[in-house]
XYZ file of C-alpha atoms in Angstrom:
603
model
C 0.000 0.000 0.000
C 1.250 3.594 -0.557
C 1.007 5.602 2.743
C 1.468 8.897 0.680
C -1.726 8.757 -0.671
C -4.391 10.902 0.854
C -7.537 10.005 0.289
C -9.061 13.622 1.443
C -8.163 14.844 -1.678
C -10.749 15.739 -4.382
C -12.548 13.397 -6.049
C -11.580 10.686 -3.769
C -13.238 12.441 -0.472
C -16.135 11.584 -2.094
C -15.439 7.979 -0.970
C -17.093 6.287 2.159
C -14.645 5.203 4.517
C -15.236 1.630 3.777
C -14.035 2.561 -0.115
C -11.097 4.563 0.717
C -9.419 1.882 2.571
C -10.532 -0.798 -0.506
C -9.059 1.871 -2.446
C -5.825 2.098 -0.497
C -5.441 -1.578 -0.199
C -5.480 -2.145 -3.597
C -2.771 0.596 -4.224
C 0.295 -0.084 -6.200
C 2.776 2.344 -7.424
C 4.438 2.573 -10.711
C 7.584 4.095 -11.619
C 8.097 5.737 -15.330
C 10.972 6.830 -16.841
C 11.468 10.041 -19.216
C 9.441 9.471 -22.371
C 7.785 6.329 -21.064
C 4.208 6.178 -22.266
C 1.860 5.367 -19.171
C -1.431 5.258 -21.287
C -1.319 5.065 -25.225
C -3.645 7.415 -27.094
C -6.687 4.928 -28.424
C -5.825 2.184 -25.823
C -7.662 1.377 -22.484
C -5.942 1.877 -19.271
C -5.059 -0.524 -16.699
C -5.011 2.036 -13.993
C -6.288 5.229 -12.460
C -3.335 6.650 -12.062
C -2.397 9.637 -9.294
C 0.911 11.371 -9.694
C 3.295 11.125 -7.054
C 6.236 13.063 -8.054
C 7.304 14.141 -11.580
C 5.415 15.198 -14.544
C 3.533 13.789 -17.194
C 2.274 15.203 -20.799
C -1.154 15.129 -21.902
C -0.790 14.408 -25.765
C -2.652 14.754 -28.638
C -0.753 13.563 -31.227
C 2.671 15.005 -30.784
C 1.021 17.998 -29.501
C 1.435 18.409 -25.547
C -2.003 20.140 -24.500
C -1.415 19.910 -20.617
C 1.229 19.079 -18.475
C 0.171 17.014 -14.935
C 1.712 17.402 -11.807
C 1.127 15.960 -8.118
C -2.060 14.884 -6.935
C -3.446 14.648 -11.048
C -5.522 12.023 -11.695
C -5.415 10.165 -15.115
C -7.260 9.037 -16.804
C -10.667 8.346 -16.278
C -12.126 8.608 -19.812
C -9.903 5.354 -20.712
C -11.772 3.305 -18.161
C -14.886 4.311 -18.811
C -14.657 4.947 -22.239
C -12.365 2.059 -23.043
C -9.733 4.097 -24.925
C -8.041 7.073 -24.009
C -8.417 10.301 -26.185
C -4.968 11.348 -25.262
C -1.654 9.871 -24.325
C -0.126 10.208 -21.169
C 3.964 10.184 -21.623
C 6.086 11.265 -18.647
C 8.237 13.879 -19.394
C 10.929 13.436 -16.684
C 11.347 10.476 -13.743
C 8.230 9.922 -12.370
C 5.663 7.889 -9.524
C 2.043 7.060 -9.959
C -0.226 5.612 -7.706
C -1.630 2.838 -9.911
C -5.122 1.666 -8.895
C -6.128 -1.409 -10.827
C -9.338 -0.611 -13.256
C -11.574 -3.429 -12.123
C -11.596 -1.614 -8.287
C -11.639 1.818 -9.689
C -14.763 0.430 -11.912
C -16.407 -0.477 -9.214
C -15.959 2.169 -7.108
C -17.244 4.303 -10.224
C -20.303 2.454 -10.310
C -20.880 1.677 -6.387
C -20.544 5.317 -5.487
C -22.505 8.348 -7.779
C -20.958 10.876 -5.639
C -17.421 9.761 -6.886
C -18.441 8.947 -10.359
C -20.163 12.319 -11.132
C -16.178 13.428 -11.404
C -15.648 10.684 -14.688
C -18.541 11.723 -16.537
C -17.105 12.091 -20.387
C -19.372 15.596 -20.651
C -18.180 18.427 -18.840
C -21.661 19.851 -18.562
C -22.103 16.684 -16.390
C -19.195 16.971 -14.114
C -19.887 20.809 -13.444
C -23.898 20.574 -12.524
C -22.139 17.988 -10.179
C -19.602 20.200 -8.549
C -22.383 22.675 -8.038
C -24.570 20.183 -6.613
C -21.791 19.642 -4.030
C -21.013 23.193 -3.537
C -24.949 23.514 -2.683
C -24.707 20.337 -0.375
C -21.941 22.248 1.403
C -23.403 25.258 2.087
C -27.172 24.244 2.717
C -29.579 26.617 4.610
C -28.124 29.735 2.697
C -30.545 31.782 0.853
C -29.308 30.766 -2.415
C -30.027 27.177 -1.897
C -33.167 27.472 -0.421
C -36.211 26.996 -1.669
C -39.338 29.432 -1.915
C -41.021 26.506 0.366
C -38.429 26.648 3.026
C -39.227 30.322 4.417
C -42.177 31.753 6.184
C -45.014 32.456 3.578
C -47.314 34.799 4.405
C -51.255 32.214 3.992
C -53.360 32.832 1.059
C -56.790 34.418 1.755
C -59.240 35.238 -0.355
C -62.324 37.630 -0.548
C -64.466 38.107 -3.616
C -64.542 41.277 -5.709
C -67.998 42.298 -4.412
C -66.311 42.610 -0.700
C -65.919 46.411 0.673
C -62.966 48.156 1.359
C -64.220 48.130 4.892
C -64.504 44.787 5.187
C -61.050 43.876 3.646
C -59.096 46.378 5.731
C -60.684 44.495 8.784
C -60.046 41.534 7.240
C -56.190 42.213 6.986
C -56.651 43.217 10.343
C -57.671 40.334 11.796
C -55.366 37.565 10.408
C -52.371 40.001 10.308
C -51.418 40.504 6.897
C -51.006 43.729 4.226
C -52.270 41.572 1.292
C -55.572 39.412 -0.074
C -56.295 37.008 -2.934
C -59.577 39.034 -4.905
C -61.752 36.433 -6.818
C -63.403 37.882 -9.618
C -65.423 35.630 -11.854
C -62.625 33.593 -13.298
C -59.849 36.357 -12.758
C -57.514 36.266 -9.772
C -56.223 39.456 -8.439
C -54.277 40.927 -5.321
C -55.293 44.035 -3.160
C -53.053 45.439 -0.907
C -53.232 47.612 2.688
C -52.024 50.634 0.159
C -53.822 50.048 -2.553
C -57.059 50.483 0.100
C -55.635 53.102 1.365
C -54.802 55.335 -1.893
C -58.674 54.612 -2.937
C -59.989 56.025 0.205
C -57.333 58.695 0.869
C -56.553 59.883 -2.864
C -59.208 59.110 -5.104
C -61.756 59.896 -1.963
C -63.918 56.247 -2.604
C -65.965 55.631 0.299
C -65.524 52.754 2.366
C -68.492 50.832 0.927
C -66.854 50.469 -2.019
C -66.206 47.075 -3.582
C -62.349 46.216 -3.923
C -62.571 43.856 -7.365
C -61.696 47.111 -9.430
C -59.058 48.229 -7.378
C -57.415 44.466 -7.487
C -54.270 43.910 -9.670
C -54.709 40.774 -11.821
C -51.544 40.818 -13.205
C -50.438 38.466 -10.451
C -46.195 38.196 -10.261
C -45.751 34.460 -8.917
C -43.346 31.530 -8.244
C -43.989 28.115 -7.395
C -42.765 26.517 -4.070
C -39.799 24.538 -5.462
C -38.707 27.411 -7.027
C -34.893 28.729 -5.429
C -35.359 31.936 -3.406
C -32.705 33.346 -5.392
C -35.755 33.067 -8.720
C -37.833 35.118 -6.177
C -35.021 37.513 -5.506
C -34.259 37.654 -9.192
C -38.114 38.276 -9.640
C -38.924 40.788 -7.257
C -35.732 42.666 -8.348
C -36.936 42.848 -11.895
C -40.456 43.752 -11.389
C -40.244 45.946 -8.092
C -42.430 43.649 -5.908
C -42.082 43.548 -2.513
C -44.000 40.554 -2.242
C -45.065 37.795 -5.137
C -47.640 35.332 -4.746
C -47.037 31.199 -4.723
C -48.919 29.002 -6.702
C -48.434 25.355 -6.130
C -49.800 24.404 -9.830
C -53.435 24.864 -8.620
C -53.946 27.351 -6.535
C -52.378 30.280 -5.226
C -51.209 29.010 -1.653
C -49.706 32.404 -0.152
C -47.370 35.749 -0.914
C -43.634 35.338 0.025
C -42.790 38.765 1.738
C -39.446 41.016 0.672
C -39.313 40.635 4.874
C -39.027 36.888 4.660
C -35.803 37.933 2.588
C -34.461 39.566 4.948
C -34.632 37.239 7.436
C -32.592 35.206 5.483
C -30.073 37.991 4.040
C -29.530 41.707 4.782
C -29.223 43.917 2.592
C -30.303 42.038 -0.582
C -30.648 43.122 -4.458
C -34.615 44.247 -3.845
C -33.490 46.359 -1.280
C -30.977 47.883 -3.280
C -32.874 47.854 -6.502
C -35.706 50.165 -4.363
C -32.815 52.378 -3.272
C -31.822 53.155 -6.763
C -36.005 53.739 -7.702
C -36.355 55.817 -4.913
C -32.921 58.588 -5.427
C -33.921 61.478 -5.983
C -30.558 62.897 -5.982
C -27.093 61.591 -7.461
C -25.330 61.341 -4.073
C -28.018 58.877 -3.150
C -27.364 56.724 -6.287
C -23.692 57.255 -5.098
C -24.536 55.360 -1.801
C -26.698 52.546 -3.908
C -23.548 52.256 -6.871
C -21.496 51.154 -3.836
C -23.825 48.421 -2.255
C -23.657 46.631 -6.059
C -20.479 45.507 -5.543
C -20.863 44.608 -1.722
C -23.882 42.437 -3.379
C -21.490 40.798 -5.715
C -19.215 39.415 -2.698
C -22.121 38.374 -0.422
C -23.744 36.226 -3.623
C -20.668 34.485 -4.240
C -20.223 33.647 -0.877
C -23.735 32.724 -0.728
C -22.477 30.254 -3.608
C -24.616 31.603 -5.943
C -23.718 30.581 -9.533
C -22.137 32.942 -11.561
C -24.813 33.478 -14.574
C -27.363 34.391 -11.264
C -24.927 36.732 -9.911
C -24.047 38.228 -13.699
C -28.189 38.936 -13.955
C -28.571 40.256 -10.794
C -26.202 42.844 -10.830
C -26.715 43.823 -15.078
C -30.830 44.576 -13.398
C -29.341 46.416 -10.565
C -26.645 48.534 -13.016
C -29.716 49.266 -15.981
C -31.706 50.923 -12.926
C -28.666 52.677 -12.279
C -27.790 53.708 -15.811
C -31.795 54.654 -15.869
C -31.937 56.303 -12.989
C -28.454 58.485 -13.346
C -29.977 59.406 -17.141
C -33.503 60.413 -15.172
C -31.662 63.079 -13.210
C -29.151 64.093 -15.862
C -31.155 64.357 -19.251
C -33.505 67.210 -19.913
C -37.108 66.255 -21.030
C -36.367 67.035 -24.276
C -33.842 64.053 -24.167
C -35.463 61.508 -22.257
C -38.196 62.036 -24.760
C -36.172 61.881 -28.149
C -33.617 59.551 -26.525
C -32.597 55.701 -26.191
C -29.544 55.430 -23.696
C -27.950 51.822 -24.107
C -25.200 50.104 -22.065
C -22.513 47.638 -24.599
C -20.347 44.971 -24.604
C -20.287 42.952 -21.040
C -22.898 45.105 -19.568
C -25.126 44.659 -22.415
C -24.836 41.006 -22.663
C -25.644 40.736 -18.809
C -22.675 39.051 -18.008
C -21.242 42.008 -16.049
C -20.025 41.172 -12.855
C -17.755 43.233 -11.696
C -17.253 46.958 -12.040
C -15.270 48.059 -15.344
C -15.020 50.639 -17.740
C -17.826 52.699 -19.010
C -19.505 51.068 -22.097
C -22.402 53.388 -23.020
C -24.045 55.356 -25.874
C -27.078 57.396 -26.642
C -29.338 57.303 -30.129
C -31.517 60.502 -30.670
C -34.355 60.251 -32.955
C -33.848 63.998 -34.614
C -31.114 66.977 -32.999
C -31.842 68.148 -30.416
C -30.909 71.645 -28.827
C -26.847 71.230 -28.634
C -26.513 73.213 -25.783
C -28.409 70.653 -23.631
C -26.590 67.127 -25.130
C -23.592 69.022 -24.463
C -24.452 69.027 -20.275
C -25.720 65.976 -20.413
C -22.872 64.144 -22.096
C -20.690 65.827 -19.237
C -22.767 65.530 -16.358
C -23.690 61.778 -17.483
C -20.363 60.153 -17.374
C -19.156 62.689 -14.766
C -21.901 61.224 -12.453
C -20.963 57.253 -13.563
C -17.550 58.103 -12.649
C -18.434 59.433 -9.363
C -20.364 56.125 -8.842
C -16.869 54.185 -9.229
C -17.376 53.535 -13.107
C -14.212 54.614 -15.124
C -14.375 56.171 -18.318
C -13.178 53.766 -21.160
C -9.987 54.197 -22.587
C -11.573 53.796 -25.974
C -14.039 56.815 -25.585
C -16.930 54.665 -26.286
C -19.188 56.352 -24.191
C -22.461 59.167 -23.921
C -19.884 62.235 -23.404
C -17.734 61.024 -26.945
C -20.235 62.863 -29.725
C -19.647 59.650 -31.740
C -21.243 57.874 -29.491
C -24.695 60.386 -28.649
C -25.943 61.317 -32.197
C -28.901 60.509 -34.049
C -30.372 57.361 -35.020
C -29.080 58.293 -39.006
C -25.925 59.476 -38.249
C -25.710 55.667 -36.752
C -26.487 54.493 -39.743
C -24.079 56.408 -41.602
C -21.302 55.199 -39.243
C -22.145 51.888 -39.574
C -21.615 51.954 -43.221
C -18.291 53.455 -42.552
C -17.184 50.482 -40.042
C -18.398 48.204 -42.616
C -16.243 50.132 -45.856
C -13.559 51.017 -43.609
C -13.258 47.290 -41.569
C -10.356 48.521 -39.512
C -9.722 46.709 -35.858
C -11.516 49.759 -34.110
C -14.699 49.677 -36.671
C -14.843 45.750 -36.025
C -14.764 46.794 -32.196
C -17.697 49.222 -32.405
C -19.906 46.666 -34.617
C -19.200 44.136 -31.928
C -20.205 46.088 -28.660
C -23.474 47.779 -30.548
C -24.305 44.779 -31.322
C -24.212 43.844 -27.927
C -26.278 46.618 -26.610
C -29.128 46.802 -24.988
C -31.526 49.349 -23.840
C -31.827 50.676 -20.443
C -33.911 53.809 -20.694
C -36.032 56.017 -23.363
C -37.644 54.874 -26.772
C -36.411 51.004 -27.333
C -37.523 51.209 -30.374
C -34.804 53.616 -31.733
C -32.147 50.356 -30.283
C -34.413 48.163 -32.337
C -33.874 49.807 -35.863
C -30.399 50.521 -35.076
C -29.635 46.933 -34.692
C -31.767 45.958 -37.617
C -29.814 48.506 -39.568
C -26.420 47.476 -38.526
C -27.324 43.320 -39.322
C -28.387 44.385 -43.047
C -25.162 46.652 -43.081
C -23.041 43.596 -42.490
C -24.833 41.226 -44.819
C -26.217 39.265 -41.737
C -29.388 37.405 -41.133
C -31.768 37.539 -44.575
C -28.816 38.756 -46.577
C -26.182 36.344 -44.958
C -23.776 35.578 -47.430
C -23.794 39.240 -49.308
C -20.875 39.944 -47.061
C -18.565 36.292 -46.203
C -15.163 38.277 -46.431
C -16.266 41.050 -43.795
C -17.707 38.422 -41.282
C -14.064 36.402 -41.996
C -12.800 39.680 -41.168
C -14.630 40.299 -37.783
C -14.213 36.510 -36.793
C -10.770 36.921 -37.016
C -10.334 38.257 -33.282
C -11.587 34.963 -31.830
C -7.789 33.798 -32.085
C -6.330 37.011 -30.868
C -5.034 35.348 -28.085
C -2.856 32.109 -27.646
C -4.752 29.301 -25.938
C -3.736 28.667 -22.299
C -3.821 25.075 -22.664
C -0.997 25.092 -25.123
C 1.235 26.640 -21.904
C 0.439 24.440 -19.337
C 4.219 23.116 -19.976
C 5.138 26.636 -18.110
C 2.347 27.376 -16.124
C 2.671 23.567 -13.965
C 6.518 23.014 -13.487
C 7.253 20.044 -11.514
C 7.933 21.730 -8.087
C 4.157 22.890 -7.779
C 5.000 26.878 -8.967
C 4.012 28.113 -11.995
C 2.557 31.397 -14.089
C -0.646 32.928 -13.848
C -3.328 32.350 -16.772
C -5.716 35.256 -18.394
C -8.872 33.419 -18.361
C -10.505 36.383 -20.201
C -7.727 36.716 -23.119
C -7.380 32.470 -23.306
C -10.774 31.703 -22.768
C -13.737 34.643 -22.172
C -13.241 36.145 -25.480
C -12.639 33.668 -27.700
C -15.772 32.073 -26.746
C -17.838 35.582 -26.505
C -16.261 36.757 -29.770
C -16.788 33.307 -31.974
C -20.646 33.190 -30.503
C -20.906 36.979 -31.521
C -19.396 36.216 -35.175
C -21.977 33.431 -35.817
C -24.638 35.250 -34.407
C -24.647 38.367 -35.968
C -23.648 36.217 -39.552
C -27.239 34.885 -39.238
C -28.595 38.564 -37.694
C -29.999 36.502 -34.381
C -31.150 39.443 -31.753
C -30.370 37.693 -28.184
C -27.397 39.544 -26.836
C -26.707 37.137 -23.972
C -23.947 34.989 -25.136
C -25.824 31.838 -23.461
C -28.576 32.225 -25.229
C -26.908 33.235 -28.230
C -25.177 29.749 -27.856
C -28.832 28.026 -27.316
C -30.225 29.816 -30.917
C -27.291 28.759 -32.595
C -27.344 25.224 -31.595
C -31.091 25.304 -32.695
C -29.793 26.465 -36.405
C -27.425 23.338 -36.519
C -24.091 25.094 -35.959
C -23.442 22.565 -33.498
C -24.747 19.813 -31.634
C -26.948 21.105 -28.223
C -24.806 18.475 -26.235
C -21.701 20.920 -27.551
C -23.833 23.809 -26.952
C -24.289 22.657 -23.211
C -20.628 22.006 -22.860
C -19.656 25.160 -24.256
C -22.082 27.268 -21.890
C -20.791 25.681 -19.034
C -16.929 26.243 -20.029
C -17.785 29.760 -20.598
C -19.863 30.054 -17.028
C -16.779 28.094 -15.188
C -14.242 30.687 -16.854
C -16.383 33.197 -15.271
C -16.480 31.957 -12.247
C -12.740 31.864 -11.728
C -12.283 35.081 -12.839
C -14.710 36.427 -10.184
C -13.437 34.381 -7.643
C -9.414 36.040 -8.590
C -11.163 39.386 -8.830
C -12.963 39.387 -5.393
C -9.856 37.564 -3.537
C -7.663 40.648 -5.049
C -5.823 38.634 -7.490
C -3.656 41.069 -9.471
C -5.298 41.508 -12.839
C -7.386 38.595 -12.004
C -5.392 35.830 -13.014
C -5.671 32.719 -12.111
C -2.963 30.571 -10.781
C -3.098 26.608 -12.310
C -0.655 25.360 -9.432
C -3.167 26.762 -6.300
C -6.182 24.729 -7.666
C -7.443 21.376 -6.833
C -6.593 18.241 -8.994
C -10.495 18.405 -9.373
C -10.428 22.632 -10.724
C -7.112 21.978 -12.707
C -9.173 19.011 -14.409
C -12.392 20.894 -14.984
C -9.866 24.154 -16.083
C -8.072 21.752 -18.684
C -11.102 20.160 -19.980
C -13.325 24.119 -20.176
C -10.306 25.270 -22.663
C -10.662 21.805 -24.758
C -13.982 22.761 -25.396
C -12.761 26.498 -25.849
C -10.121 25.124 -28.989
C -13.099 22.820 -30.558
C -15.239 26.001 -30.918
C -11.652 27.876 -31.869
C -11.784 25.586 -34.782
C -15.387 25.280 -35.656
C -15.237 28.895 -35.941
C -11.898 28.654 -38.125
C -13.142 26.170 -40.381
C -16.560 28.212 -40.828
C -15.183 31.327 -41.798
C -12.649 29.932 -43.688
C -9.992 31.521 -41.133
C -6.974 29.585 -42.609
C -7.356 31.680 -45.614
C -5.727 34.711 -43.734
C-alpha cells in the first residue's frame, strides 16, 4: 500500500470510509521513466493513475495540451470509455499511484458521488460540482427553496367585498395583502392600494375592492430557489409575489421573509436606486452593487445568477443616473444603451464605461452638451471609469442621431479597420436601459443588413471572416500548461478572459450576428445557434458551461484581489485543474469550428 496517498483529496473524499481503505489496499505504485508512455492514445488503461512526483504530458498527437503534476488524476475517460483520447507520456522520472481498473470500476459504479467526477461531458461533471457546492453550504438563501421560508397564507375575498370589510379583514389575520376572486380572474389588493382609494381618489368605504385588485399576479412556485424570487422581485419591483403550487395560489412570500434570510439584498438595493432622488443617493446605492457581488458568491450563488442580478441592478442605475441628468427634451427623443459585457448581462464586476445614446432627430446642442458631461461625470463618481476607448455618452460619436448611426455603420463596414470591427461588436451587444427602445431596435436591424447578416447572410462572407478573425487574438492557455505547472508545484498565472472569455464571446458573436440573431446574452446566443445546426446542443451545453466556469474563476481572482485577475493553475485542486483543462478543450473545438466556418486559414 502507498502511505502517501491521501484520500481527502478531491474526487476521492467523495469515498465512504469503507471505499477509501478498498481503495488504499489495492494501491500499487508505478515508476516511469522520461518518455515512457503510461497510457497510449486509443488504448484502455489498466489504472487510475495519481501522480506522485514528476510530470507527465497530456498528448494529442505530438502535440502536448497539458502538463500534470502531483495529486493529477489520469485518466478516467480510458476506463470508462475504453480508450483514451490522449496519451499520457512522462516527461521526466516519475511515480504514480496505480489503482487497478476493475476496483476503480467499481468504485465508479458503487458510489454516484465519486463517479459524477468521470462523466465524459463536462456539462455533467460541473452541474455535479455545483450540486456539491450547494450540499456544502445548505440553509443559505441561495439554496433554499421558496417553500423553506415563512409564507405569508393565502386568503381570499371576492370582488364584491368592501374596502371596509377587507381592511378588517387584513386586520384580523395580520397581513397587508388578499387574494380578490373575480369571476374567473384572480387578483391581489393590498393595505395601500385600500388606502390610496380612500385617501386619494376619496372612494368611500363601501366600495367594492374587485376594481381596485391587480390581476396581473407576479408568482413563483414553491420549489422554485429563493434566489428566482429575488431575481423576480428585483426585476419587477415587488415587494412581495404570490405562490402558486400548480393549482392554486397558496400564499405571498414577503421582501421581509428575505431579509430574514439575508440583509441587505438586491430588492433592497434595486428600491434604493427607484427611490434617489438625488445623485449622491445613487452614489450610496452604486457602492452596495459591488458589496452584493461578494455576499452572492459567498452565498455560492452561480455565476450566470450573480451576472443577472447585478446587469438589473446597473440598468436601474444607468436609468436612474440618465432620469436626473437628461432634460425632457432628451429623455423624450432619446434611447440610452449600455454595450459589450454590460449589455450582454454578463457584467459582474465593475469596469469601464460602455455606453451610448441614439436621438431620434437633434436636439438643442446646448443641452446634449451638459448631459454628455454631467452623465459620465456622475458614472464616474459612482466608481465607473471612463473607457480608454471613448466609447461612451460624453464622446459625440457615441450620442448622435439614429441616421448618423447608420451612416457610421456603413463606414465600419467600408472602412473594416480593428476599431470599426470593435464598435460593430459592442453595438451589437447593446441593450436598452432607458427612453424609446424602439430607436435600439432599428439601429440593430440597420447594422445586421449593413453587415450582410441574417436575410442577406452571405452578401458579405469576407467582412464576417474579417470580424471573426479576433476569436484567435489570443494564444490558448492550454498550449502553456508546460510553463504554467513546473514540476515543483509553482508556476505562471493564466488570463482566463484573453485564453478563454473572449474567444468564446467573440466566436458566438461572429456566428450570431452572420445569421442577424437578436439575443445579446452569449448563453442564449449559444442556445439559438445550436437550434440552427451550428453545433450539436450536447456541444452547446458544454460550451455554456466552459464559458460560465471561466467566469467563475475570474470572479473568484477578482474578489480575492488577485492582481489583474489571473488565475494561478498550481493553487487549484486536482479536481479545478481538471475541470480548467477540460473548459479550454472545449474552448479550442469552438476555436476551430469557428476557423473552419469562416474559412480563417485563408488569412
Amino acid at each position: 500500500m502507498a502511505s502517501a496517498f491521501d484520500p481527502t483529496d478531491p474526487p476521492f473524499d467523495r469515498l465512504t470510509e469503507e471505499e477509501a481503505g478498498a481503495l488504499e489496499a489495492a494501491l500499487d505504485i508505478g515508476y516511469f521513466r522520461p518518455g515512457e508512455t503510461i497510457v497510449a492514445q486509443g488504448r484502455p488503461a489498466d489504472a487510475l493513475c495519481v501522480v506522485i512526483k514528476g510530470a507527465v504530458e497530456e498528448r494529442d498527437g505530438d502535440e502536448t495540451v497539458a502538463l500534470l503534476g502531483p495529486k493529477d488524476c489520469f485518466d478516467s475517460r480510458a476506463l470508462v470509455q475504453g480508450q483514451a483520447a490522449h496519451g499520457f507520456v512522462a516527461r521526466e522520472e516519475t511515480l504514480c499511484h496505480m489503482l487497478p481498473r476493475a476496483v476503480a470500476l467499481r468504485l465508479i459504479r458503487d458510489n454516484p458521488r465519486f463517479a459524477a467526477f468521470f462523466y465524459l461531458e463536462l456539462s455533467q461533471k460541473l452541474d455535479a460540482l455545483a450540486r456539491e457546492q450547494e450540499a456544502g453550504s445548505a440553509g443559505t438563501l441561495m439554496q433554499a427553496r421558496v417553500a423553506d421560508l415563512r409564507l405569508h397564507p393565502a386568503s381570499f375575498v371576492t370582488a364584491d367585498t368592501t374596502i371596509e370589510q377587507a381592511g378588517q379583514h387584513m386586520r384580523a389575520i395580520h397581513t397587508n395583502a388578499l387574494f380578490v376572486r373575480d369571476g374567473a380572474r384572480t387578483g391581489v389588493i393590498t393595505g395601500m392600494n385600500l388606502s390610496k382609494a380612500v385617501v386619494l381618489n376619496r372612494l368611500p368605504i363601501s366600495a367594492p375592492v374587485g376594481p381596485l385588485a391587480h390581476y396581473d399576479v407576479v408568482s413563483v412556485r414553491p420549489d422554485d430557489f429563493v434566489y428566482a424570487a429575488l431575481i423576480l422581485m428585483t426585476k419587477t419591483d415587488k415587494r412581495r409575489v404570490a405562490v402558486h403550487d400548480g393549482t392554486d395560489y397558496v400564499g405571498f412570500l414577503e421582501d421581509i421573509e428575505l431579509l430574514s434570510f439575508l440583509s441587505g439584498n438586491a430588492q433592497l438595493v434595486a428600491g434604493r436606486i427607484d427611490r434617489a432622488a438625488a445623485l449622491p443617493d445613487l452614489a450610496a446605492a452604486a457602492r452596495q452593487i459591488e458589496e452584493q457581488v461578494r455576499l452572492l458568491r459567498r452565498q455560492g450563488v452561480k455565476v450566470e445568477v450573480i451576472a443577472e442580478i447585478v446587469s438589473d441592478l446597473n440598468r436601474r442605475l444607468f436609468a436612474r443616473t440618465f432620469a436626473l441628468t437628461a432634460p425632457a427634451e432628451i429623455q423624450a427623443q432619446g434611447c440610452l444603451i449600455v454595450m459589450g459585457s454590460e449589455g450582454r448581462g454578463e457584467q459582474t464586476m465593475r469596469t469601464d464605461q460602455d455606453n451610448a445614446l441614439i436621438l431620434r432627430a437633434p436636439v438643442d446642442p446646448a443641452a446634449i452638451d451638459a448631459f454628455r458631461r454631467d452623465f459620465t461625470a456622475a458614472l464616474e463618481g459612482f466608481g465607473f471609469p471612463p473607457c480608454p476607448g471613448e466609447v461612451m455618452v460624453r464622446n459625440p460619436l457615441w450620442s448622435q442621431t439614429l441616421d448618423e448611426y447608420h451612416a457610421a455603420f456603413r463606414r465600419w463596414v467600408a472602412l473594416p479597420d480593428e476599431t470599426a470591427h470593435m464598435n460593430v461588436a459592442i453595438f451589437y451587444d447593446a441593450t436598452s436601459v432607458a427612453g424609446d427602445a424602439s430607436l435600439l431596435e432599428a439601429a440593430k436591424a440597420a447594422l445586421i443588413e449593413t453587415v450582410g447578416g441574417g436575410a442577406a447572410a452571405g452578401r458579405s462572407g469576407a467582412y464576417m471572416a474579417h470580424f471573426a478573425r479576433a476569436t484567435e487574438a489570443f494564444p490558448m492557455p492550454i498550449g502553456f500548461f508546460n510553463n504554467l505547472l513546473t514540476p515543483d508545484g509553482q508556476g505562471d498565472a493564466v488570463d482566463l478572459k484573453k485564453g478563454g472569455i473572449f474567444p468564446v464571446v467573440h466566436g458566438v458573436r461572429s456566428l450570431a450576428l452572420e445569421r442577424g440573431l437578436t439575443e445579446t446574452g452569449t448563453a442564449a446566443r449559444i442556445e439559438r445557434l445550436a437550434e440552427r445546426g451550428v453545433f450539436s446542443h450536447a456541444f452547446a451545453r458544454d460550451l455554456t458551461q466552459s464559458l460560465f466556469l471561466l467566469m467563475t474563476m475570474r470572479l473568484d481572482a477578482q474578489l480575492g484581489a488577485i492582481k489583474g485577475a489571473l488565475v494561478r493553475p498550481a493553487d487549484l485542486s486536482s479536481v479545478e485543474r481538471d475541470l480548467l483543462r477540460e473548459a479550454f478543450h472545449v474552448v479550442k473545438q469552438f476555436r476551430e469550428i469557428v476557423r473552419r466556418h469562416f474559412n480563417l486559414g485563408m488569412f
